[in-house]
């Protein structure tokens, strides 16, 4: 069929083919650049969202750390922990003994804080990272000394954990911790106040913030 065409028709057909190829190439190039631009815009949006989320969580955890810091400065808590170590020197006074005396007097306050701030649980550890008072009995006597955030708190730092699974609570939590310093020796750490925040509560708070 192509052989039967005149020279003029062949030239016209050739120009049409070249024109279509040119249009096709332009369309492909435009699609590539458009796709790249869209990808870059999506990536920018994701980065902005991540930065906003990071800033939000930092500000929220800053408030939680301030709360933990305030709790750690309670006079009753400092005196209670000091008595815990004093009695340990002369007897086999253990966690249950302290929890049933000094610890018991702190529980109403801890329960009130838990309800007021909608925390999952609150715990107090000794200077070995062992829980000696808790709003949940399942956490009592749990050894947390190998947890990185507890070690930092025992070293005098205010910090928080990442999202971790708690077998005692059967769920994921973030723990905000504050060292309890001695009333007499300001650099001596007597123990740690730990605030446990439910992972779902963090997500719900974030959603409310976004809307």
Short mmCIF file of C-alpha atoms in Angstrom, two decimals:
data_model
loop_
_atom_site.label_atom_id
_atom_site.label_comp_id
_atom_site.label_asym_id
_atom_site.label_seq_id
_atom_site.Cartn_x
_atom_site.Cartn_y
_atom_site.Cartn_z
CA UNK A 1 0.00 0.00 0.00
CA UNK A 2 2.84 2.37 0.86
CA UNK A 3 4.35 1.74 -2.60
CA UNK A 4 1.16 2.95 -4.34
CA UNK A 5 1.33 6.38 -2.68
CA UNK A 6 2.62 9.32 -4.64
CA UNK A 7 5.73 11.15 -3.54
CA UNK A 8 3.65 14.00 -2.15
CA UNK A 9 1.48 11.61 -0.17
CA UNK A 10 4.56 9.85 1.17
CA UNK A 11 6.06 13.17 2.31
CA UNK A 12 2.81 14.16 3.97
CA UNK A 13 2.64 10.79 5.75
CA UNK A 14 6.26 11.13 6.84
CA UNK A 15 5.61 14.59 8.27
CA UNK A 16 2.57 13.23 10.11
CA UNK A 17 4.60 10.38 11.62
CA UNK A 18 7.37 12.76 12.68
CA UNK A 19 4.79 15.13 14.16
CA UNK A 20 3.10 12.32 16.10
CA UNK A 21 6.46 11.06 17.40
CA UNK A 22 7.36 14.59 18.49
CA UNK A 23 4.03 14.96 20.29
CA UNK A 24 4.50 11.56 21.93
CA UNK A 25 7.99 12.43 23.12
CA UNK A 26 6.79 15.77 24.47
CA UNK A 27 3.92 14.03 26.28
CA UNK A 28 6.29 11.50 27.87
CA UNK A 29 8.73 14.22 28.94
CA UNK A 30 5.91 16.33 30.35
CA UNK A 31 4.56 13.31 32.25
CA UNK A 32 8.00 12.56 33.70
CA UNK A 33 8.52 16.14 34.86
CA UNK A 34 4.97 16.36 36.21
CA UNK A 35 5.37 13.06 38.04
CA UNK A 36 8.71 14.23 39.47
CA UNK A 37 7.15 17.51 40.62
CA UNK A 38 4.26 15.67 42.27
CA UNK A 39 6.69 13.28 43.99
CA UNK A 40 8.76 16.20 45.27
CA UNK A 41 5.63 17.95 46.57
CA UNK A 42 4.49 14.78 48.35
CA UNK A 43 7.95 14.33 49.88
CA UNK A 44 7.94 17.96 51.06
CA UNK A 45 4.51 17.48 52.62
CA UNK A 46 5.67 14.31 54.41
CA UNK A 47 8.76 16.09 55.75
CA UNK A 48 6.63 19.03 56.95
CA UNK A 49 4.21 16.61 58.63
CA UNK A 50 7.08 14.72 60.29
CA UNK A 51 8.61 17.98 61.56
CA UNK A 52 5.25 19.16 62.89
CA UNK A 53 4.65 15.81 64.59
CA UNK A 54 8.13 15.86 66.12
CA UNK A 55 7.65 19.40 67.44
CA UNK A 56 4.24 18.50 68.80
CA UNK A 57 5.47 15.37 70.57
CA UNK A 58 8.50 17.23 71.96
CA UNK A 59 6.24 19.94 73.39
CA UNK A 60 3.82 17.37 74.80
CA UNK A 61 6.57 15.29 76.37
CA UNK A 62 8.15 18.47 77.69
CA UNK A 63 4.92 19.02 79.65
CA UNK A 64 4.92 15.41 80.89
CA UNK A 65 8.56 15.69 81.95
CA UNK A 66 7.71 18.89 83.83
CA UNK A 67 4.95 16.99 85.63
CA UNK A 68 7.32 14.14 86.50
CA UNK A 69 9.89 16.68 87.72
CA UNK A 70 7.27 18.25 89.97
CA UNK A 71 6.23 14.86 91.40
CA UNK A 72 9.88 13.96 92.07
CA UNK A 73 10.27 17.04 94.27
CA UNK A 74 7.57 15.96 96.74
CA UNK A 75 8.92 16.16 100.29
CA UNK A 76 6.99 13.05 101.40
CA UNK A 77 8.52 11.07 98.55
CA UNK A 78 12.07 12.19 99.35
CA UNK A 79 11.61 11.44 103.05
CA UNK A 80 9.96 8.11 102.30
CA UNK A 81 12.81 6.96 100.07
CA UNK A 82 15.39 8.14 102.61
CA UNK A 83 13.63 6.12 105.32
CA UNK A 84 13.55 3.11 102.98
CA UNK A 85 17.35 3.07 102.79
CA UNK A 86 17.88 3.90 106.47
CA UNK A 87 15.79 0.95 107.61
CA UNK A 88 17.39 -1.36 105.03
CA UNK A 89 20.73 -0.81 106.74
CA UNK A 90 19.52 -2.38 109.98
CA UNK A 91 16.86 -4.88 108.82
CA UNK A 92 15.54 -6.88 105.90
CA UNK A 93 12.89 -4.27 105.18
CA UNK A 94 11.80 -4.85 101.60
CA UNK A 95 9.49 -3.54 98.91
CA UNK A 96 6.31 -4.87 100.49
CA UNK A 97 7.18 -3.29 103.86
CA UNK A 98 7.82 0.13 102.32
CA UNK A 99 4.77 -0.14 100.06
CA UNK A 100 2.55 -0.93 103.06
CA UNK A 101 3.81 2.09 105.04
CA UNK A 102 5.34 5.04 103.21
CA UNK A 103 4.25 3.81 99.79
CA UNK A 104 0.65 3.42 100.88
CA UNK A 105 0.50 7.05 102.00
CA UNK A 106 1.61 8.17 98.52
CA UNK A 107 -0.84 6.03 96.57
CA UNK A 108 -3.88 8.36 96.96
CA UNK A 109 -1.82 11.21 95.51
CA UNK A 110 -0.50 9.06 92.66
CA UNK A 111 -4.00 7.83 91.88
CA UNK A 112 -5.27 11.41 91.81
CA UNK A 113 -2.49 12.45 89.43
CA UNK A 114 -3.20 9.43 87.23
CA UNK A 115 -6.87 10.39 86.93
CA UNK A 116 -6.26 14.12 86.54
CA UNK A 117 -3.75 13.79 83.69
CA UNK A 118 -5.22 10.61 82.20
CA UNK A 119 -1.96 8.70 82.66
CA UNK A 120 -1.85 4.95 82.24
CA UNK A 121 0.04 4.36 85.50
CA UNK A 122 2.60 5.95 87.84
CA UNK A 123 5.44 4.13 89.55
CA UNK A 124 8.30 4.88 91.93
CA UNK A 125 11.55 2.93 91.81
CA UNK A 126 14.44 2.70 94.24
CA UNK A 127 18.01 3.55 93.25
CA UNK A 128 18.40 0.07 91.75
CA UNK A 129 15.52 0.53 89.31
CA UNK A 130 13.12 -1.76 91.19
CA UNK A 131 9.48 -0.62 91.45
CA UNK A 132 8.60 -0.07 95.12
CA UNK A 133 5.31 1.80 94.67
CA UNK A 134 2.81 1.73 91.80
CA UNK A 135 -0.77 2.61 90.95
CA UNK A 136 -1.03 -0.87 89.44
CA UNK A 137 -0.13 -3.84 91.67
CA UNK A 138 1.11 -5.79 88.64
CA UNK A 139 4.05 -3.37 88.40
CA UNK A 140 5.15 -3.72 92.02
CA UNK A 141 8.67 -5.19 92.44
CA UNK A 142 9.26 -5.19 88.66
CA UNK A 143 12.97 -4.72 87.91
CA UNK A 144 13.52 -1.90 85.41
CA UNK A 145 17.22 -1.32 85.97
CA UNK A 146 18.20 -2.54 82.49
CA UNK A 147 15.91 -0.06 80.75
CA UNK A 148 17.88 2.73 79.08
CA UNK A 149 15.53 5.49 80.27
CA UNK A 150 15.70 4.26 83.89
CA UNK A 151 19.49 4.22 83.74
CA UNK A 152 19.46 7.81 82.46
CA UNK A 153 17.10 8.87 85.26
CA UNK A 154 19.29 7.15 87.86
CA UNK A 155 22.17 9.15 86.39
CA UNK A 156 20.19 12.33 87.11
CA UNK A 157 18.56 12.98 83.73
CA UNK A 158 14.94 13.81 82.90
CA UNK A 159 13.91 11.85 79.83
CA UNK A 160 11.38 9.50 78.23
CA UNK A 161 11.38 6.12 76.55
CA UNK A 162 10.33 5.16 73.07
CA UNK A 163 7.10 3.20 72.62
CA UNK A 164 7.68 -0.09 74.46
CA UNK A 165 5.53 -3.13 75.14
CA UNK A 166 4.72 -3.76 78.81
CA UNK A 167 3.85 -7.39 79.57
CA UNK A 168 2.55 -6.34 83.01
CA UNK A 169 0.07 -3.95 81.38
CA UNK A 170 -0.42 -5.99 78.19
CA UNK A 171 0.02 -2.96 75.96
CA UNK A 172 2.38 -0.36 74.50
CA UNK A 173 3.37 2.61 76.63
CA UNK A 174 5.75 5.56 76.64
CA UNK A 175 7.42 6.16 79.99
CA UNK A 176 8.45 9.64 81.16
CA UNK A 177 10.93 9.58 84.05
CA UNK A 178 12.42 11.99 86.57
CA UNK A 179 15.13 11.32 89.17
CA UNK A 180 14.28 11.85 92.85
CA UNK A 181 17.17 13.74 94.43
CA UNK A 182 18.01 13.55 98.13
CA UNK A 183 16.89 16.50 100.26
CA UNK A 184 20.32 16.63 101.92
CA UNK A 185 22.73 15.58 99.16
CA UNK A 186 21.33 17.36 96.12
CA UNK A 187 23.25 15.20 93.63
CA UNK A 188 22.32 11.86 95.21
CA UNK A 189 19.55 10.05 93.34
CA UNK A 190 17.22 8.18 95.71
CA UNK A 191 15.00 6.72 93.01
CA UNK A 192 12.88 7.49 89.99
CA UNK A 193 9.34 8.73 89.37
CA UNK A 194 7.95 7.20 86.19
CA UNK A 195 4.81 8.29 84.36
CA UNK A 196 3.42 5.69 81.95
CA UNK A 197 1.39 7.01 79.01
CA UNK A 198 -0.76 4.71 76.90
CA UNK A 199 0.23 4.65 73.21
CA UNK A 200 -3.40 5.04 72.13
CA UNK A 201 -3.75 8.13 74.32
CA UNK A 202 -0.81 9.74 72.52
CA UNK A 203 -2.40 9.00 69.13
CA UNK A 204 -5.80 10.36 70.24
CA UNK A 205 -4.21 13.53 71.57
CA UNK A 206 -2.32 13.95 68.30
CA UNK A 207 -5.54 13.54 66.29
CA UNK A 208 -7.33 16.13 68.43
CA UNK A 209 -4.39 18.49 67.92
CA UNK A 210 -4.53 18.08 64.13
CA UNK A 211 -8.27 18.74 63.94
#
